[in-house]
Short mmCIF file of C-alpha atoms and ligand atoms in Angstrom, two decimals:
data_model
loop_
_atom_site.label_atom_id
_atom_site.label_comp_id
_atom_site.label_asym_id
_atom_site.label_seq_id
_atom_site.Cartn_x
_atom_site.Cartn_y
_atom_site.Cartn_z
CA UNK A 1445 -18.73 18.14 14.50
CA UNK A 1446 -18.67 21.88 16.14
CA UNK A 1447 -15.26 23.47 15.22
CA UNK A 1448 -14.16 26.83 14.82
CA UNK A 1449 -11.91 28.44 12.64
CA UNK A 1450 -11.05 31.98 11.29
CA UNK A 1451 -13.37 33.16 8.22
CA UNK A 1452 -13.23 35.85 5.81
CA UNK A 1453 -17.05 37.39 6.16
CA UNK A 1454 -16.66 39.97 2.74
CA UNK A 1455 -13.76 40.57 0.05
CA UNK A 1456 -13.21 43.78 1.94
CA UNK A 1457 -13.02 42.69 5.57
CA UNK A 1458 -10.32 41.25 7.90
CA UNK A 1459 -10.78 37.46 8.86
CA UNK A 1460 -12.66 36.56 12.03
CA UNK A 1461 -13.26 33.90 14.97
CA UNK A 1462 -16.06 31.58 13.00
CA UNK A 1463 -17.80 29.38 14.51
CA UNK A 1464 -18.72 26.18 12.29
CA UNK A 1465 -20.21 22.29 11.57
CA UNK A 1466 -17.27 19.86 9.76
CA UNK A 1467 -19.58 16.84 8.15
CA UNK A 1468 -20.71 13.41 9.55
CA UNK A 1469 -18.04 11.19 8.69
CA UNK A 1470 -18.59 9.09 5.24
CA UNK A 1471 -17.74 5.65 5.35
CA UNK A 1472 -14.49 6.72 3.51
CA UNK A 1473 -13.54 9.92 5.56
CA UNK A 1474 -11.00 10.67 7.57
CA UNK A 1475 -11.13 13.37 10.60
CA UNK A 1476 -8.40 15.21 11.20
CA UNK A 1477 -7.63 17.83 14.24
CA UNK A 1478 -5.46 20.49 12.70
CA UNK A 1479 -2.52 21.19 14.20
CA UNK A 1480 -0.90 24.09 11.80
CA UNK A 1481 -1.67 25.57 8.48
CA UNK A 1482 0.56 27.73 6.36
CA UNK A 1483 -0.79 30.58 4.86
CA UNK A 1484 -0.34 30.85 1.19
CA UNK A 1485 -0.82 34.47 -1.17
CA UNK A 1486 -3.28 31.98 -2.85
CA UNK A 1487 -5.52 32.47 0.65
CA UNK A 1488 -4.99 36.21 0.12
CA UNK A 1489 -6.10 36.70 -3.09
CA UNK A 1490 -9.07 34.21 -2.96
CA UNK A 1491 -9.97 36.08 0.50
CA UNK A 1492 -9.62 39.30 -1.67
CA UNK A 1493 -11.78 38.54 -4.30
CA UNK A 1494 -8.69 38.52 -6.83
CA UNK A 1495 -9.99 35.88 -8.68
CA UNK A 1496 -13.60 36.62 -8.83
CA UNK A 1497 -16.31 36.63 -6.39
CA UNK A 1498 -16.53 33.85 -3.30
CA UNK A 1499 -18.85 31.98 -1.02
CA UNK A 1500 -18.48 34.34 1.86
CA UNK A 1501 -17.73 33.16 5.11
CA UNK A 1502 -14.66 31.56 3.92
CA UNK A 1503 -12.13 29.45 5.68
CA UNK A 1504 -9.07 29.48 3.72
CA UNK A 1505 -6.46 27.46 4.08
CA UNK A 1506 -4.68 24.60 2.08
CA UNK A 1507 -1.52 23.38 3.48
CA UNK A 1508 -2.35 21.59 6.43
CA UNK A 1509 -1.06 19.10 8.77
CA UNK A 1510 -2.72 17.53 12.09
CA UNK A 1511 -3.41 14.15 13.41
CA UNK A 1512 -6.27 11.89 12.54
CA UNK A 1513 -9.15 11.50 15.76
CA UNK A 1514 -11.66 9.41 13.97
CA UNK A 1515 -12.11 6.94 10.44
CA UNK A 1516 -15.13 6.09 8.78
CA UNK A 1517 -15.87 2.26 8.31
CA UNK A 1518 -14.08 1.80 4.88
CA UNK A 1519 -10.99 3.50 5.62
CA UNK A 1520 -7.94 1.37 5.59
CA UNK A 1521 -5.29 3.82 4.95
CA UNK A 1522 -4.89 5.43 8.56
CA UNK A 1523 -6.07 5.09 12.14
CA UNK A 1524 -6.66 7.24 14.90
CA UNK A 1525 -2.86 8.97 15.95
CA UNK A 1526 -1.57 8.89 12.61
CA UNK A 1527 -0.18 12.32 11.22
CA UNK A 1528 -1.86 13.16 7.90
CA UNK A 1529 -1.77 16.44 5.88
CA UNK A 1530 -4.49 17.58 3.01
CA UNK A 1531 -3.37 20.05 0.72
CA UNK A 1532 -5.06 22.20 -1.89
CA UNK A 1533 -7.82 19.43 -3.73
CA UNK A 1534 -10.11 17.41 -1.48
CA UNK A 1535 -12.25 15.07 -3.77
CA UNK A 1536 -12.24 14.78 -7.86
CA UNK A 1537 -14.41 12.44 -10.23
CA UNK A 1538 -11.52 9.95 -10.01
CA UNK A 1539 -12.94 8.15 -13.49
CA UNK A 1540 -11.31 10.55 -15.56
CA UNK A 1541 -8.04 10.45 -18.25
CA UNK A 1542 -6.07 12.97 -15.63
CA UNK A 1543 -7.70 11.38 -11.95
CA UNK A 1544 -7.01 7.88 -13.60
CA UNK A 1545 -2.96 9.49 -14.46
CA UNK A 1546 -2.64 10.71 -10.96
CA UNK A 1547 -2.96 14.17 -11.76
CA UNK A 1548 -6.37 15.27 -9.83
CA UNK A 1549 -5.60 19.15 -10.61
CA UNK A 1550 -6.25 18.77 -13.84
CA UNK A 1551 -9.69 16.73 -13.54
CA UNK A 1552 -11.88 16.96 -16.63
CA UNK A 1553 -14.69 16.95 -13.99
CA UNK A 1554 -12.97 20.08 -11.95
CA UNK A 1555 -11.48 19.23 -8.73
CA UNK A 1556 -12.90 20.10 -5.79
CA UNK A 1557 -10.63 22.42 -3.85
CA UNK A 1558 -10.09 22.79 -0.18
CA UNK A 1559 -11.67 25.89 0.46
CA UNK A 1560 -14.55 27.83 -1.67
CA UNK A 1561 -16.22 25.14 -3.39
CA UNK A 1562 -19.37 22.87 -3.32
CA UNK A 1563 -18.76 19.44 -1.86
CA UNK A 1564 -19.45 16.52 -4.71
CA UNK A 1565 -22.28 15.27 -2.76
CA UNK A 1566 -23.89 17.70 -0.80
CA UNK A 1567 -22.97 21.14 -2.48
CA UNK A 1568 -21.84 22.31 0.79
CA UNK A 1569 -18.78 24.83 0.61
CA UNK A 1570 -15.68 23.37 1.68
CA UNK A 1571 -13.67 25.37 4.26
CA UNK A 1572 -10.22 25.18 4.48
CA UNK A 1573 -7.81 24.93 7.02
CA UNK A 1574 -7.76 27.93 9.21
CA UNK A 1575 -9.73 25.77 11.37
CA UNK A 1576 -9.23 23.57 13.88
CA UNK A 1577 -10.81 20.27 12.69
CA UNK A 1578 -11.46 18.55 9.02
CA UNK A 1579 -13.15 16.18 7.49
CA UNK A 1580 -11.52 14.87 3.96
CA UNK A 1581 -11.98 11.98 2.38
CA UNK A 1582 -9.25 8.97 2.11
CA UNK A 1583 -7.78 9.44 -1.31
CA UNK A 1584 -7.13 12.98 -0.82
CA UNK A 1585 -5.42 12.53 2.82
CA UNK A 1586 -1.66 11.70 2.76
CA UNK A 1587 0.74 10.49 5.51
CA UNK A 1588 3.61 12.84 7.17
CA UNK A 1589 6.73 10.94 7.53
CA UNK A 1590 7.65 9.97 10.30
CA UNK A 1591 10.86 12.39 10.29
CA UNK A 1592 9.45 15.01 9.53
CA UNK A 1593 8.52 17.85 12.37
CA UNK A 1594 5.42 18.20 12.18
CA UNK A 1595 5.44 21.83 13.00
CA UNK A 1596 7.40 22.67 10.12
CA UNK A 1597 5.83 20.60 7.29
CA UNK A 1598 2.69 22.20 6.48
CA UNK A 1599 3.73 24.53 3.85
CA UNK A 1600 5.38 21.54 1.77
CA UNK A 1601 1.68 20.47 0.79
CA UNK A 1602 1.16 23.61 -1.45
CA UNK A 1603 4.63 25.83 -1.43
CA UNK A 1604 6.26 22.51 -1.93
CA UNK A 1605 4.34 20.65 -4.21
CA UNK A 1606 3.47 23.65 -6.75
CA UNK A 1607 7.35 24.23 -7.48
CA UNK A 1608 8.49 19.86 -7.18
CA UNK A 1609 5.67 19.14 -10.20
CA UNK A 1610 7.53 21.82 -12.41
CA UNK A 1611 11.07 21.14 -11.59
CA UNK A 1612 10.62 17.55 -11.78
CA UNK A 1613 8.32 17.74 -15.32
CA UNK A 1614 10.93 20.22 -16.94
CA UNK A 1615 13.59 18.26 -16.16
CA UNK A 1616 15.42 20.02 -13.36
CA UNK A 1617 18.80 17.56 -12.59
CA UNK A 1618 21.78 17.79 -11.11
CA UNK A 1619 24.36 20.67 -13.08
CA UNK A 1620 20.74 21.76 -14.03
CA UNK A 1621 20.90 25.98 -13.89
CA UNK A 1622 17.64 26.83 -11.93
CA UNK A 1623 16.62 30.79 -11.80
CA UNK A 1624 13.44 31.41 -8.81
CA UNK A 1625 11.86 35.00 -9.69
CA UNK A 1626 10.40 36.09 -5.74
CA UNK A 1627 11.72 34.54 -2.60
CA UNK A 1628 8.85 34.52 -0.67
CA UNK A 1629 6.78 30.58 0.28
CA UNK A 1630 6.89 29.53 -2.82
CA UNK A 1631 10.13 30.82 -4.14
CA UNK A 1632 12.13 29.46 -1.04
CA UNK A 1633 10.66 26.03 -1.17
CA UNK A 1634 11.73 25.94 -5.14
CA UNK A 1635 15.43 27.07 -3.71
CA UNK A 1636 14.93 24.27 -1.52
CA UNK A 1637 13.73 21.53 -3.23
CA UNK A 1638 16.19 22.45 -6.86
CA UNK A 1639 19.31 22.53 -4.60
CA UNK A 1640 18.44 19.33 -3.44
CA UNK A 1641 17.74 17.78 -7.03
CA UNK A 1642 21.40 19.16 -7.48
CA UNK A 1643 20.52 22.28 -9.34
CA UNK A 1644 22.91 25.26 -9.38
CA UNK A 1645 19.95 28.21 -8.02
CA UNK A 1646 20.08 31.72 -8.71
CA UNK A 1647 17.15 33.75 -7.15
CA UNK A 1648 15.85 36.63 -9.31
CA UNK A 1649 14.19 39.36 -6.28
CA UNK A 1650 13.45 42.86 -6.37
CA UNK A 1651 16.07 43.95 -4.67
CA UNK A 1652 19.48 42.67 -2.77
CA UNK A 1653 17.19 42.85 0.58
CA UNK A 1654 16.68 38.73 0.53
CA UNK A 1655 20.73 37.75 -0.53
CA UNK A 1656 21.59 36.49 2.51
CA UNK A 1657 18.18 34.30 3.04
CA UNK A 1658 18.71 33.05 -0.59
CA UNK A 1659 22.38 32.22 0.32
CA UNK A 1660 20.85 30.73 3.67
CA UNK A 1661 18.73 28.36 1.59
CA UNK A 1662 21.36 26.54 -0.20
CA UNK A 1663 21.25 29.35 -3.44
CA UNK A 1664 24.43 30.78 -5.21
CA UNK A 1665 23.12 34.55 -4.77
CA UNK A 1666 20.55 37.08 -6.11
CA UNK A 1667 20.10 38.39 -9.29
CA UNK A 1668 18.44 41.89 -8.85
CA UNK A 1669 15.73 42.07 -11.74
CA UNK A 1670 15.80 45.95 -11.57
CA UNK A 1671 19.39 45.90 -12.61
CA UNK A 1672 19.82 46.03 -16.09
CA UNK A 1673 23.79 45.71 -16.27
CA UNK A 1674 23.93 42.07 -14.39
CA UNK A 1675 20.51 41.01 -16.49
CA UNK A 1676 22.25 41.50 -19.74
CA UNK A 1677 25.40 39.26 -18.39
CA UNK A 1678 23.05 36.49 -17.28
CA UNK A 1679 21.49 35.80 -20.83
CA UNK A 1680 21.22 32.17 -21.44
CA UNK A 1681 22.45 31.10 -18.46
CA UNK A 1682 19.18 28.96 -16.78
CA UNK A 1683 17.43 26.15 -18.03
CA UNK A 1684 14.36 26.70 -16.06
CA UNK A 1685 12.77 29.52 -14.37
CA UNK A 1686 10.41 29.33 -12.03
CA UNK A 1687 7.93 32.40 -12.16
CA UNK A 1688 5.91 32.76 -8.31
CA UNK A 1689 5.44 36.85 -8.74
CA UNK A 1690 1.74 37.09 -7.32
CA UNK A 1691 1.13 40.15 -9.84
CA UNK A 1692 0.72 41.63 -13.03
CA UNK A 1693 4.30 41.75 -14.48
CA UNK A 1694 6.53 42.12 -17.53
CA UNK A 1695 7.96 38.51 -18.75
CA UNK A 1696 10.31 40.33 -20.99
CA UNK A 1697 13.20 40.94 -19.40
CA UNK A 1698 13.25 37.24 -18.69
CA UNK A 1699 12.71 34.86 -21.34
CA UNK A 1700 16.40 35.86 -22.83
CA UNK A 1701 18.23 34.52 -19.53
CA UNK A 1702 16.96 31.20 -20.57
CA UNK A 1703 19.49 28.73 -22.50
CA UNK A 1704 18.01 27.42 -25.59
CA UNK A 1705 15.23 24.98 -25.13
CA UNK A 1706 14.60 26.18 -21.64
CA UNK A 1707 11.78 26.85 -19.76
CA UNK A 1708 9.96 29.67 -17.85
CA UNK A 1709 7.22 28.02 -15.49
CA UNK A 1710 4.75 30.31 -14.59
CA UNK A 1711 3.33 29.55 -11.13
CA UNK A 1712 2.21 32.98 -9.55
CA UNK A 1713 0.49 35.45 -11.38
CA UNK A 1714 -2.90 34.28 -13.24
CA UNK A 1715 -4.54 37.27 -15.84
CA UNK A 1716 -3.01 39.15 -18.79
CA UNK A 1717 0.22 40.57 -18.62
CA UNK A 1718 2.43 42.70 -20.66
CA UNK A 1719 2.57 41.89 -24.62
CA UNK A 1720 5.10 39.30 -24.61
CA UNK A 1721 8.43 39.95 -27.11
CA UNK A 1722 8.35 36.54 -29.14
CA UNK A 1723 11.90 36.87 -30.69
CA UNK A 1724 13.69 35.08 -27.22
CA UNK A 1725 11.02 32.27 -27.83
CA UNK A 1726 11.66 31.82 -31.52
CA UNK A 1727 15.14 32.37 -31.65
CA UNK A 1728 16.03 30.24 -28.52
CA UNK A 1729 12.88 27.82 -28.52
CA UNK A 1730 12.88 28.65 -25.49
CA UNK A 1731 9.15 27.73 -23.99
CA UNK A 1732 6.83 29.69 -21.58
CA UNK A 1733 5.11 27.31 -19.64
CA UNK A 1734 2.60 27.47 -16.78
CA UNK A 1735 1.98 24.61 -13.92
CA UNK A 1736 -1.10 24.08 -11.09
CA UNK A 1737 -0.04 22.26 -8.05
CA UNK A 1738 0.56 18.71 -8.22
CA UNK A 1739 -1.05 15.55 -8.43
CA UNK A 1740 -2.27 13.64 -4.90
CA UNK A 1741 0.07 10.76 -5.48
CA UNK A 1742 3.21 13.24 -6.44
CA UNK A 1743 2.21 15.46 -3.07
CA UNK A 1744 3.14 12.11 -1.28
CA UNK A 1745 6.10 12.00 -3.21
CA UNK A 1746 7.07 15.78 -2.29
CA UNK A 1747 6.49 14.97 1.26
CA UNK A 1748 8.97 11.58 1.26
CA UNK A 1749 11.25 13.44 -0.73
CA UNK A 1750 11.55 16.19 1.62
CA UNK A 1751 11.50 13.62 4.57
CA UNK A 1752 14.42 11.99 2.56
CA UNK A 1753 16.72 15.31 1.76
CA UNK A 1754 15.75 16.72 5.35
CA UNK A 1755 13.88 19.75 3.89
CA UNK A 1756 11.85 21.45 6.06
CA UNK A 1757 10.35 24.94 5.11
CA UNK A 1758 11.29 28.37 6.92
CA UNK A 1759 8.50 28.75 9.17
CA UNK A 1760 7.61 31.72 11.31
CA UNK A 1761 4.66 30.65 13.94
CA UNK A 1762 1.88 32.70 14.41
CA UNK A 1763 -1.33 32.70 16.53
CA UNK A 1764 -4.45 32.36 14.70
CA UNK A 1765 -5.28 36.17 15.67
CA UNK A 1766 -2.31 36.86 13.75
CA UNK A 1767 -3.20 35.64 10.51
CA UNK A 1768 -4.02 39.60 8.86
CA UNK A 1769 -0.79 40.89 9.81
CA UNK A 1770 0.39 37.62 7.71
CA UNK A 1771 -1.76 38.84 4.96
CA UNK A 1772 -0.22 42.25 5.30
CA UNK A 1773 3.29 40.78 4.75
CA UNK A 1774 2.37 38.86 1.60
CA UNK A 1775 1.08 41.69 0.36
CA UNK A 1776 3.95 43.75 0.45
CA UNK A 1777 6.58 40.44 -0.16
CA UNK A 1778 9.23 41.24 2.86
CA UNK A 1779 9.43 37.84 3.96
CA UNK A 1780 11.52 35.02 2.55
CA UNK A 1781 9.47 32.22 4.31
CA UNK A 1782 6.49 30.72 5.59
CA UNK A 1783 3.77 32.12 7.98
CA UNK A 1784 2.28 28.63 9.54
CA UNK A 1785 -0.49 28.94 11.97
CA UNK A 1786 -0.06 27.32 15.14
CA UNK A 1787 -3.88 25.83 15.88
CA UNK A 1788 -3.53 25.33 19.49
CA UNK A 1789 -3.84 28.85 19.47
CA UNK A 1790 -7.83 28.71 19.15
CA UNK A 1791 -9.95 27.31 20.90
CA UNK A 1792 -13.62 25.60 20.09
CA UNK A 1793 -15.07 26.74 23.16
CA UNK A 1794 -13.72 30.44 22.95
P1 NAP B 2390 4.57 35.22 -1.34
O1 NAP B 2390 5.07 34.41 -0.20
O2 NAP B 2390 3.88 36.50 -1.08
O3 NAP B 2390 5.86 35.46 -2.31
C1 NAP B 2390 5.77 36.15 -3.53
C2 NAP B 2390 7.09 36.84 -3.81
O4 NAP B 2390 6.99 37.47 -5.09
C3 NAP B 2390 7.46 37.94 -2.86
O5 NAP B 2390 8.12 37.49 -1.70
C4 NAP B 2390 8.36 38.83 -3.70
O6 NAP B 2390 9.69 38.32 -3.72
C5 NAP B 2390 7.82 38.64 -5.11
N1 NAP B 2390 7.07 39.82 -5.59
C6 NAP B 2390 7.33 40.48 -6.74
N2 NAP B 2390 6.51 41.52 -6.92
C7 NAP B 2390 5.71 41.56 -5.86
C8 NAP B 2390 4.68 42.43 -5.47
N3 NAP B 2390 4.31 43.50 -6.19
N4 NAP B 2390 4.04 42.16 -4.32
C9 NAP B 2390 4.40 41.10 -3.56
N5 NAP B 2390 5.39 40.25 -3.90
C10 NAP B 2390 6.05 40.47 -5.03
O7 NAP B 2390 3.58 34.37 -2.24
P2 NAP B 2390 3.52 32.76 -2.45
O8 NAP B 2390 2.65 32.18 -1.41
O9 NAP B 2390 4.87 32.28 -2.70
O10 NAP B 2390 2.65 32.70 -3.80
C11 NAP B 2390 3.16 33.26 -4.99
C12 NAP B 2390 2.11 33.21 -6.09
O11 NAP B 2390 1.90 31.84 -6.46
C13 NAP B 2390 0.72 33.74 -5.68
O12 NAP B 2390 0.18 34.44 -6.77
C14 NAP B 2390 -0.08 32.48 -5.42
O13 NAP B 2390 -1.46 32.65 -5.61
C15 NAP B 2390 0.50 31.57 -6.48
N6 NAP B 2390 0.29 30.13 -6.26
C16 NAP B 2390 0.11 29.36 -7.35
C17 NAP B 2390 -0.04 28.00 -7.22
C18 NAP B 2390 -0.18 27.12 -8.43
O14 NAP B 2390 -0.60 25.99 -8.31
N7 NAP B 2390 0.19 27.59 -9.61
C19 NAP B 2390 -0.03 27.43 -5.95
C20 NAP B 2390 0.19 28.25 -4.86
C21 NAP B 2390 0.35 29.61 -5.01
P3 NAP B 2390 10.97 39.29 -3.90
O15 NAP B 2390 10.94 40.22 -2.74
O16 NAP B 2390 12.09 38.31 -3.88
O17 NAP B 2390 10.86 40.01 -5.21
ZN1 ZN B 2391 -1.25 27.69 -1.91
#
């Protein structure tokens, strides 16, 4: 199928108009018209070259909703109309210890992700979903409830599910004390989704700039990281942090606002960073932990959860054109939400 998307041609160049085949459909595929994609710093740095060199063109994207249009001959899960969304994993062995446990990211095999990798049976690169069309197989399609607006659901499928798996696995409950360090996608669907678990949420930002967004999302305040005087109070008083700084950054003025036992989950940055201070972690066993997305089977969860709680993420609707100003705001972390791209914005005959 012809469909056209917007690609990154180089690690140094802006993303274009790209013109581009989706597969034949395989007995268990589903095809999908893309209606909007959120655009994660993940995109960003992959686009970048952050994390090492890439198949260029690439179509980024991993957080996408749309409605299905077609169904191979052995799918049984959806029909034409239904609204689906495909997040950041698009086929694994599905033989292995992890596939078999329902957690896909982890795939002794290696998963295959959205964007940037070779398909499992053709070695084609996958392209994500900047686009307007994709082709993904059955097991790695989920359903949108039915109560959820579909305009402001995409970011759930990587924002959301990247902070649930963490809360939920170190045992975020309700009285639990939940610190988020950057309120940006990620950060404000952790605010989100901890409130609604019945956490008490603090959000740990740069500045005061975001209070009233944090406040806005159902958090008790900010905790400015720069200042000293109101770090020192807060020692021991979270049981898990959730880490989504996209940089290289110091973990040690953290680990001592942890309660003993807790946990520091680190989500954002990937690389060295400064020499950690052990004596918090010895003296506290308090843990520093790190987590990769979720599971296919918990990103359904996230999405009936969020369906259930009436959680939708902050999302500001842009063009397709409009995605490198996007980039230019992740960048410099101003915004407390989501950029989502709107697809009826392009075109496959422009
Ligand atoms: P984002 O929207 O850009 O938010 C990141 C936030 O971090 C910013 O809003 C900012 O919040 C804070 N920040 C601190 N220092 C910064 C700096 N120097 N530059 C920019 N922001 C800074 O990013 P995101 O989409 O939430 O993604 C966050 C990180 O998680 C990225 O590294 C991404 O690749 C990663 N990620 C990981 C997974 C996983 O499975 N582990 C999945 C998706 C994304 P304040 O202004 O409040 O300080
Ligand atoms: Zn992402």
């Amino acid at each position: 199928m012809k469909t056209i998307g917007y690609a990154a041609k180089s690690s140094d160049a802006h993303m274009v108009p790209y013109h581009f085949e989706r597969r034949n459909l395989r007995d268990n595929d589903v095809s999908i018209e893309i209606l909007y994609s959120g655009v994660c710093h993940s995109d960003l740095h992959t686009v970048n070259g952050d994390w090492g060199d890439q198949p260029y063109p690439l179509v980024p994207g991993h957080e996408i909703v749309g409605k299905v249009i077609d169904v191979g001959s052995d799918v049984s899960k959806y029909k034409v109309g239904d609204h689906v969304a495909v997040g950041c994993m698009v086929d694994s062995c599905q033989t292995c210890d992890q596939c078999e446990n329902h957690e896909e990211q982890f795939c002794r095999n290696g998963m295959t992700p959205t964007y940037g990798a070779p398909d499992r049976q053709t070695g084609e690169i996958t392209q994500g979903g900047y686009s307007k069309h994709i082709v993904a197989r059955e097991e790695f399609v989920m359903r949108v409830p039915e109560s959820l607006d579909m305009a402001r659901t995409a970011p759930i499928l990587c924002a959301g599910i990247t902070t649930y798996t963490p809360l939920k696995k170190f045992g975020v409950k309700q009285g639990s004390r939940v610190g988020v360090i950057g309120l940006g996608g990620l950060g404000h669907m952790a605010v989100k989704l901890a409130v609604a678990m019945g956490a008490e949420v603090t959000v740990l930002s740069r500045s005061a700039k975001k209070e009233q967004e944090a406040k806005n999302l159902g958090a008790t305040g900010v905790l400015v990281s720069d200042d000293k005087e109101a770090m020192d109070a807060s020692a021991n008083a979270f049981d898990v942090i959730i880490d989504t700084v996209p940089v290289k950054h110091d973990l040690n003025p953290y680990t001592p606002l942890l309660d003993i036992d807790g946990t520091l989950v680190i989500v954002g940055q990937i690389g060295p960073m400064e020499e950690p201070i052990t004596a918090p972690l010895v003296l506290g066993r308090r843990r520093v932990a790190g987590s990769l997305i979720g599971g296919i089977k918990e990103t359904q969860e996230v999405l009936d959860f969020c369906a259930e709680h009436d959680i939708h993420p902050e999302c500001k609707m842009i063009n397709a054109d409009e995605v490198n100003d996007a980039f230019a705001h992740l960048e410099k972390g101003d915004v407390a939400h989501r950029f989502v791209i709107d697809m009826s914005s392009l075109s496959v005959d422009a």
